[in-house]
């Protein structure tokens, strides 16, 4: 299989429990490079947990998760999975950008300092190069004039765009978004979605947990509806949203569309 035919994300029967609560029940799905997958479903359906398993912020109990052909968080020994040393897992995580619901910016650092921190500390990028790249990325997310602003002086939408620039500064091959607009005032949602739309146009592989059905319809290559830890329905976003096959999907969409 040539390198470009390897899926960017391949989940094979992934399961995860917290105590007696099984949050993911044998999740299998594939995201090819350059594709955008939107995960939708009610709260507690396992969407965010699945996202966190992809970059090994959560361990899996069963199944296999691969990013760009490489097993995430584990190595195989026969038919057993052995968890990687945290340093090895952190190396894998460098290549996966993640944007959270809460922006998680360092409050004592300016926007520019937030963006250059990881490239300098983790990737040992020279400071001048990191600053040049950070300024490019802040311009890319529409914040060219906000490099010296502290998070407290930025709107929620601006903070989230800084968070996206920060994730992009590590040159990830995959971007994960965990409800990136749900903490924002409604009038600020569009500015974040516009940046994400441009990323998709630029060919970034993205998995997006979202309640923004318009974004899913317009941008996603595939849409997965999860409920109770399982994939209930998956397919072309326009088809799933306008003509859902499963009663559970219909009931959910009737409340959000």
mmCIF file of C-alpha atoms in Angstrom:
data_model
loop_
_atom_site.group_PDB
_atom_site.id
_atom_site.type_symbol
_atom_site.label_atom_id
_atom_site.label_comp_id
_atom_site.label_asym_id
_atom_site.label_seq_id
_atom_site.Cartn_x
_atom_site.Cartn_y
_atom_site.Cartn_z
ATOM 1 C CA UNK A 1 0.000 0.000 0.000
ATOM 2 C CA UNK A 2 1.573 3.314 -0.987
ATOM 3 C CA UNK A 3 2.038 5.894 1.746
ATOM 4 C CA UNK A 4 -0.775 8.121 0.510
ATOM 5 C CA UNK A 5 -3.232 5.221 0.556
ATOM 6 C CA UNK A 6 -2.704 4.686 4.289
ATOM 7 C CA UNK A 7 -5.678 6.231 6.155
ATOM 8 C CA UNK A 8 -4.781 9.168 8.368
ATOM 9 C CA UNK A 9 -6.923 7.700 11.148
ATOM 10 C CA UNK A 10 -7.997 4.094 11.423
ATOM 11 C CA UNK A 11 -10.021 2.953 14.402
ATOM 12 C CA UNK A 12 -10.628 -0.791 14.667
ATOM 13 C CA UNK A 13 -13.154 -1.917 17.297
ATOM 14 C CA UNK A 14 -11.993 0.581 19.914
ATOM 15 C CA UNK A 15 -13.594 0.254 23.349
ATOM 16 C CA UNK A 16 -13.156 2.312 26.502
ATOM 17 C CA UNK A 17 -14.698 2.152 29.951
ATOM 18 C CA UNK A 18 -14.535 4.378 33.001
ATOM 19 C CA UNK A 19 -15.213 1.977 35.858
ATOM 20 C CA UNK A 20 -18.421 0.138 35.037
ATOM 21 C CA UNK A 21 -19.472 2.722 32.458
ATOM 22 C CA UNK A 22 -18.563 1.617 28.935
ATOM 23 C CA UNK A 23 -18.203 4.874 27.025
ATOM 24 C CA UNK A 24 -16.981 3.471 23.681
ATOM 25 C CA UNK A 25 -18.278 0.166 22.351
ATOM 26 C CA UNK A 26 -16.247 -1.247 19.482
ATOM 27 C CA UNK A 27 -15.852 1.938 17.396
ATOM 28 C CA UNK A 28 -14.563 1.337 13.869
ATOM 29 C CA UNK A 29 -14.100 4.174 11.394
ATOM 30 C CA UNK A 30 -11.580 5.515 8.913
ATOM 31 C CA UNK A 31 -10.535 9.041 7.955
ATOM 32 C CA UNK A 32 -8.410 9.435 4.844
ATOM 33 C CA UNK A 33 -5.801 12.161 4.527
ATOM 34 C CA UNK A 34 -7.251 15.524 3.594
ATOM 35 C CA UNK A 35 -10.736 14.550 4.774
ATOM 36 C CA UNK A 36 -12.917 16.238 7.370
ATOM 37 C CA UNK A 37 -14.989 13.993 9.641
ATOM 38 C CA UNK A 38 -17.653 15.520 11.883
ATOM 39 C CA UNK A 39 -18.759 13.605 14.979
ATOM 40 C CA UNK A 40 -22.213 14.549 16.222
ATOM 41 C CA UNK A 41 -24.492 13.199 18.910
ATOM 42 C CA UNK A 42 -25.910 13.949 22.352
ATOM 43 C CA UNK A 43 -23.725 14.736 25.356
ATOM 44 C CA UNK A 44 -22.286 11.586 26.890
ATOM 45 C CA UNK A 45 -22.321 9.638 23.623
ATOM 46 C CA UNK A 46 -18.532 9.114 23.656
ATOM 47 C CA UNK A 47 -17.485 11.653 21.019
ATOM 48 C CA UNK A 48 -14.979 13.585 23.123
ATOM 49 C CA UNK A 49 -13.597 10.417 24.697
ATOM 50 C CA UNK A 50 -12.969 8.977 21.237
ATOM 51 C CA UNK A 51 -11.176 12.157 20.232
ATOM 52 C CA UNK A 52 -8.993 11.964 23.338
ATOM 53 C CA UNK A 53 -8.127 8.336 22.578
ATOM 54 C CA UNK A 54 -6.804 9.345 19.140
ATOM 55 C CA UNK A 55 -3.951 11.312 20.695
ATOM 56 C CA UNK A 56 -3.675 9.015 23.721
ATOM 57 C CA UNK A 57 -4.947 11.511 26.266
ATOM 58 C CA UNK A 58 -7.105 8.509 27.192
ATOM 59 C CA UNK A 59 -6.013 4.875 27.020
ATOM 60 C CA UNK A 60 -8.131 2.308 25.170
ATOM 61 C CA UNK A 61 -9.306 -0.977 26.701
ATOM 62 C CA UNK A 62 -9.626 -2.886 23.447
ATOM 63 C CA UNK A 63 -9.140 -2.442 19.723
ATOM 64 C CA UNK A 64 -6.508 -0.567 17.753
ATOM 65 C CA UNK A 65 -6.127 3.110 16.832
ATOM 66 C CA UNK A 66 -3.659 4.090 14.142
ATOM 67 C CA UNK A 67 -2.665 7.547 12.911
ATOM 68 C CA UNK A 68 -0.882 7.592 9.551
ATOM 69 C CA UNK A 69 -0.333 3.836 9.832
ATOM 70 C CA UNK A 70 1.281 3.993 13.294
ATOM 71 C CA UNK A 71 -0.340 2.471 16.370
ATOM 72 C CA UNK A 72 -1.175 5.262 18.837
ATOM 73 C CA UNK A 73 0.011 4.963 22.433
ATOM 74 C CA UNK A 74 0.990 1.320 22.262
ATOM 75 C CA UNK A 75 3.250 -1.197 20.604
ATOM 76 C CA UNK A 76 2.181 -4.690 19.701
ATOM 77 C CA UNK A 77 3.948 -7.724 21.139
ATOM 78 C CA UNK A 78 2.339 -10.775 19.612
ATOM 79 C CA UNK A 79 -1.364 -10.180 20.195
ATOM 80 C CA UNK A 80 -0.779 -8.032 23.270
ATOM 81 C CA UNK A 81 -0.710 -4.244 23.471
ATOM 82 C CA UNK A 82 2.006 -2.670 25.589
ATOM 83 C CA UNK A 83 1.541 0.975 26.481
ATOM 84 C CA UNK A 84 4.322 3.281 25.297
ATOM 85 C CA UNK A 85 6.468 5.191 27.753
ATOM 86 C CA UNK A 86 4.930 8.665 28.297
ATOM 87 C CA UNK A 87 7.866 10.260 26.456
ATOM 88 C CA UNK A 88 7.238 8.079 23.389
ATOM 89 C CA UNK A 89 3.517 8.853 23.522
ATOM 90 C CA UNK A 90 4.333 12.571 23.758
ATOM 91 C CA UNK A 91 6.468 12.272 20.621
ATOM 92 C CA UNK A 92 3.480 10.830 18.758
ATOM 93 C CA UNK A 93 1.237 13.559 20.125
ATOM 94 C CA UNK A 94 3.413 16.287 18.591
ATOM 95 C CA UNK A 95 1.998 15.399 15.181
ATOM 96 C CA UNK A 96 -1.628 15.672 16.295
ATOM 97 C CA UNK A 97 -3.042 19.135 16.967
ATOM 98 C CA UNK A 98 -5.928 19.432 19.397
ATOM 99 C CA UNK A 99 -8.236 22.365 20.039
ATOM 100 C CA UNK A 100 -10.409 22.113 23.125
ATOM 101 C CA UNK A 101 -13.792 23.547 24.058
ATOM 102 C CA UNK A 102 -12.079 25.804 26.609
ATOM 103 C CA UNK A 103 -9.185 27.580 24.999
ATOM 104 C CA UNK A 104 -6.532 26.492 27.542
ATOM 105 C CA UNK A 105 -4.238 29.409 26.701
ATOM 106 C CA UNK A 106 -1.537 30.373 29.182
ATOM 107 C CA UNK A 107 -3.036 33.517 30.767
ATOM 108 C CA UNK A 108 0.352 35.034 31.661
ATOM 109 C CA UNK A 109 1.576 34.858 28.040
ATOM 110 C CA UNK A 110 0.671 37.017 25.053
ATOM 111 C CA UNK A 111 -0.959 35.479 21.992
ATOM 112 C CA UNK A 112 2.435 35.330 20.281
ATOM 113 C CA UNK A 113 4.105 33.754 23.328
ATOM 114 C CA UNK A 114 1.351 31.120 23.508
ATOM 115 C CA UNK A 115 1.983 30.167 19.861
ATOM 116 C CA UNK A 116 5.806 30.003 20.066
ATOM 117 C CA UNK A 117 6.004 28.098 23.374
ATOM 118 C CA UNK A 118 5.726 24.515 22.110
ATOM 119 C CA UNK A 119 7.827 24.891 18.927
ATOM 120 C CA UNK A 120 10.694 26.356 20.978
ATOM 121 C CA UNK A 121 10.457 24.060 23.995
ATOM 122 C CA UNK A 122 9.390 20.813 22.353
ATOM 123 C CA UNK A 123 10.718 21.036 18.806
ATOM 124 C CA UNK A 124 13.764 23.182 19.647
ATOM 125 C CA UNK A 125 12.900 25.668 16.889
ATOM 126 C CA UNK A 126 15.134 28.783 17.036
ATOM 127 C CA UNK A 127 13.204 31.645 18.621
ATOM 128 C CA UNK A 128 13.450 33.960 15.605
ATOM 129 C CA UNK A 129 12.043 31.224 13.333
ATOM 130 C CA UNK A 130 9.276 30.429 15.808
ATOM 131 C CA UNK A 131 8.282 34.110 16.016
ATOM 132 C CA UNK A 132 8.216 34.464 12.234
ATOM 133 C CA UNK A 133 6.041 31.353 11.886
ATOM 134 C CA UNK A 134 3.765 32.442 14.758
ATOM 135 C CA UNK A 135 3.169 35.812 13.113
ATOM 136 C CA UNK A 136 2.249 34.016 9.866
ATOM 137 C CA UNK A 137 -0.179 31.775 11.733
ATOM 138 C CA UNK A 138 -1.771 34.634 13.674
ATOM 139 C CA UNK A 139 -2.302 36.404 10.344
ATOM 140 C CA UNK A 140 -3.771 33.209 8.927
ATOM 141 C CA UNK A 141 -6.399 33.118 11.691
ATOM 142 C CA UNK A 142 -7.138 36.837 11.290
ATOM 143 C CA UNK A 143 -5.206 38.072 14.326
ATOM 144 C CA UNK A 144 -2.138 39.703 12.772
ATOM 145 C CA UNK A 145 -2.522 42.706 15.094
ATOM 146 C CA UNK A 146 -3.091 40.744 18.325
ATOM 147 C CA UNK A 147 0.330 39.154 18.911
ATOM 148 C CA UNK A 148 1.037 41.284 21.989
ATOM 149 C CA UNK A 149 -2.425 40.913 23.516
ATOM 150 C CA UNK A 150 -2.975 38.768 26.596
ATOM 151 C CA UNK A 151 -5.861 36.224 26.608
ATOM 152 C CA UNK A 152 -7.839 38.320 29.134
ATOM 153 C CA UNK A 153 -7.969 41.136 26.562
ATOM 154 C CA UNK A 154 -9.230 38.912 23.751
ATOM 155 C CA UNK A 155 -12.789 37.787 23.020
ATOM 156 C CA UNK A 156 -13.614 34.100 23.276
ATOM 157 C CA UNK A 157 -13.542 33.801 19.500
ATOM 158 C CA UNK A 158 -10.131 35.454 19.339
ATOM 159 C CA UNK A 159 -8.796 33.196 22.107
ATOM 160 C CA UNK A 160 -10.002 30.128 20.237
ATOM 161 C CA UNK A 161 -8.323 31.348 17.063
ATOM 162 C CA UNK A 162 -5.066 31.771 18.993
ATOM 163 C CA UNK A 163 -5.535 28.199 20.223
ATOM 164 C CA UNK A 164 -5.879 27.034 16.605
ATOM 165 C CA UNK A 165 -2.722 28.956 15.631
ATOM 166 C CA UNK A 166 -0.923 27.365 18.588
ATOM 167 C CA UNK A 167 -1.915 23.877 17.458
ATOM 168 C CA UNK A 168 -0.856 24.630 13.869
ATOM 169 C CA UNK A 169 2.543 25.876 15.054
ATOM 170 C CA UNK A 170 3.576 22.258 15.629
ATOM 171 C CA UNK A 171 2.882 21.440 11.943
ATOM 172 C CA UNK A 172 0.451 18.635 12.764
ATOM 173 C CA UNK A 173 -0.613 16.073 10.188
ATOM 174 C CA UNK A 174 -4.016 15.798 11.892
ATOM 175 C CA UNK A 175 -6.193 18.327 13.735
ATOM 176 C CA UNK A 176 -8.743 17.334 16.381
ATOM 177 C CA UNK A 177 -11.427 19.811 17.451
ATOM 178 C CA UNK A 178 -13.499 19.085 20.565
ATOM 179 C CA UNK A 179 -16.616 21.278 20.334
ATOM 180 C CA UNK A 180 -14.450 24.318 19.527
ATOM 181 C CA UNK A 181 -17.360 26.771 19.379
ATOM 182 C CA UNK A 182 -19.638 25.557 22.180
ATOM 183 C CA UNK A 183 -18.171 27.921 24.806
ATOM 184 C CA UNK A 184 -18.524 30.966 22.536
ATOM 185 C CA UNK A 185 -21.186 33.635 22.330
ATOM 186 C CA UNK A 186 -23.277 32.958 19.218
ATOM 187 C CA UNK A 187 -21.982 36.004 17.318
ATOM 188 C CA UNK A 188 -18.366 34.781 17.732
ATOM 189 C CA UNK A 189 -18.946 31.259 16.405
ATOM 190 C CA UNK A 190 -18.654 32.246 12.751
ATOM 191 C CA UNK A 191 -15.139 33.671 13.024
ATOM 192 C CA UNK A 192 -13.815 30.359 14.384
ATOM 193 C CA UNK A 193 -15.734 28.252 11.863
ATOM 194 C CA UNK A 194 -14.367 30.421 9.030
ATOM 195 C CA UNK A 195 -10.807 29.584 10.092
ATOM 196 C CA UNK A 196 -11.701 25.884 10.224
ATOM 197 C CA UNK A 197 -13.304 26.044 6.782
ATOM 198 C CA UNK A 198 -10.114 27.531 5.381
ATOM 199 C CA UNK A 199 -8.047 24.794 7.022
ATOM 200 C CA UNK A 200 -10.266 22.203 5.361
ATOM 201 C CA UNK A 201 -9.833 23.950 1.993
ATOM 202 C CA UNK A 202 -6.070 23.889 2.533
ATOM 203 C CA UNK A 203 -6.232 20.099 2.832
ATOM 204 C CA UNK A 204 -5.825 19.606 6.592
ATOM 205 C CA UNK A 205 -7.162 16.278 7.878
ATOM 206 C CA UNK A 206 -9.632 17.109 10.636
ATOM 207 C CA UNK A 207 -11.929 15.332 13.076
ATOM 208 C CA UNK A 208 -14.444 17.745 14.566
ATOM 209 C CA UNK A 209 -16.817 17.073 17.442
ATOM 210 C CA UNK A 210 -19.491 19.695 16.894
ATOM 211 C CA UNK A 211 -23.110 20.747 17.236
ATOM 212 C CA UNK A 212 -22.753 23.087 14.241
ATOM 213 C CA UNK A 213 -24.758 21.175 11.664
ATOM 214 C CA UNK A 214 -24.368 23.879 9.011
ATOM 215 C CA UNK A 215 -20.585 23.499 9.245
ATOM 216 C CA UNK A 216 -20.911 19.711 9.023
ATOM 217 C CA UNK A 217 -23.141 19.973 5.970
ATOM 218 C CA UNK A 218 -20.875 22.455 4.201
ATOM 219 C CA UNK A 219 -17.385 21.260 5.090
ATOM 220 C CA UNK A 220 -17.367 17.622 6.204
ATOM 221 C CA UNK A 221 -16.603 14.735 3.863
ATOM 222 C CA UNK A 222 -18.321 12.357 6.251
ATOM 223 C CA UNK A 223 -20.567 12.621 9.274
ATOM 224 C CA UNK A 224 -20.814 10.108 12.121
ATOM 225 C CA UNK A 225 -23.727 10.139 14.560
ATOM 226 C CA UNK A 226 -22.806 8.535 17.871
ATOM 227 C CA UNK A 227 -25.077 7.625 20.744
ATOM 228 C CA UNK A 228 -24.453 5.467 23.787
ATOM 229 C CA UNK A 229 -20.879 4.741 22.767
ATOM 230 C CA UNK A 230 -21.676 3.303 19.343
ATOM 231 C CA UNK A 231 -21.743 4.594 15.777
ATOM 232 C CA UNK A 232 -25.471 4.686 15.000
ATOM 233 C CA UNK A 233 -25.208 6.124 11.499
ATOM 234 C CA UNK A 234 -22.454 7.351 9.207
ATOM 235 C CA UNK A 235 -22.283 8.699 5.685
ATOM 236 C CA UNK A 236 -22.315 11.766 3.482
ATOM 237 C CA UNK A 237 -23.264 14.717 5.735
ATOM 238 C CA UNK A 238 -25.903 16.083 3.390
ATOM 239 C CA UNK A 239 -27.510 12.656 3.104
ATOM 240 C CA UNK A 240 -27.455 11.900 6.835
ATOM 241 C CA UNK A 241 -28.742 15.345 7.803
ATOM 242 C CA UNK A 242 -31.528 15.524 5.242
ATOM 243 C CA UNK A 243 -32.499 11.861 5.136
ATOM 244 C CA UNK A 244 -31.442 10.008 8.314
ATOM 245 C CA UNK A 245 -32.222 6.299 8.260
ATOM 246 C CA UNK A 246 -32.265 5.521 11.980
ATOM 247 C CA UNK A 247 -34.995 6.618 14.375
ATOM 248 C CA UNK A 248 -32.395 7.661 16.965
ATOM 249 C CA UNK A 249 -30.677 9.912 14.411
ATOM 250 C CA UNK A 250 -34.012 11.401 13.369
ATOM 251 C CA UNK A 251 -34.922 12.158 16.991
ATOM 252 C CA UNK A 252 -31.570 13.837 17.652
ATOM 253 C CA UNK A 253 -31.588 15.906 14.460
ATOM 254 C CA UNK A 254 -35.177 17.046 15.052
ATOM 255 C CA UNK A 255 -33.898 18.787 18.206
ATOM 256 C CA UNK A 256 -30.785 20.426 16.711
ATOM 257 C CA UNK A 257 -31.748 21.338 13.144
#
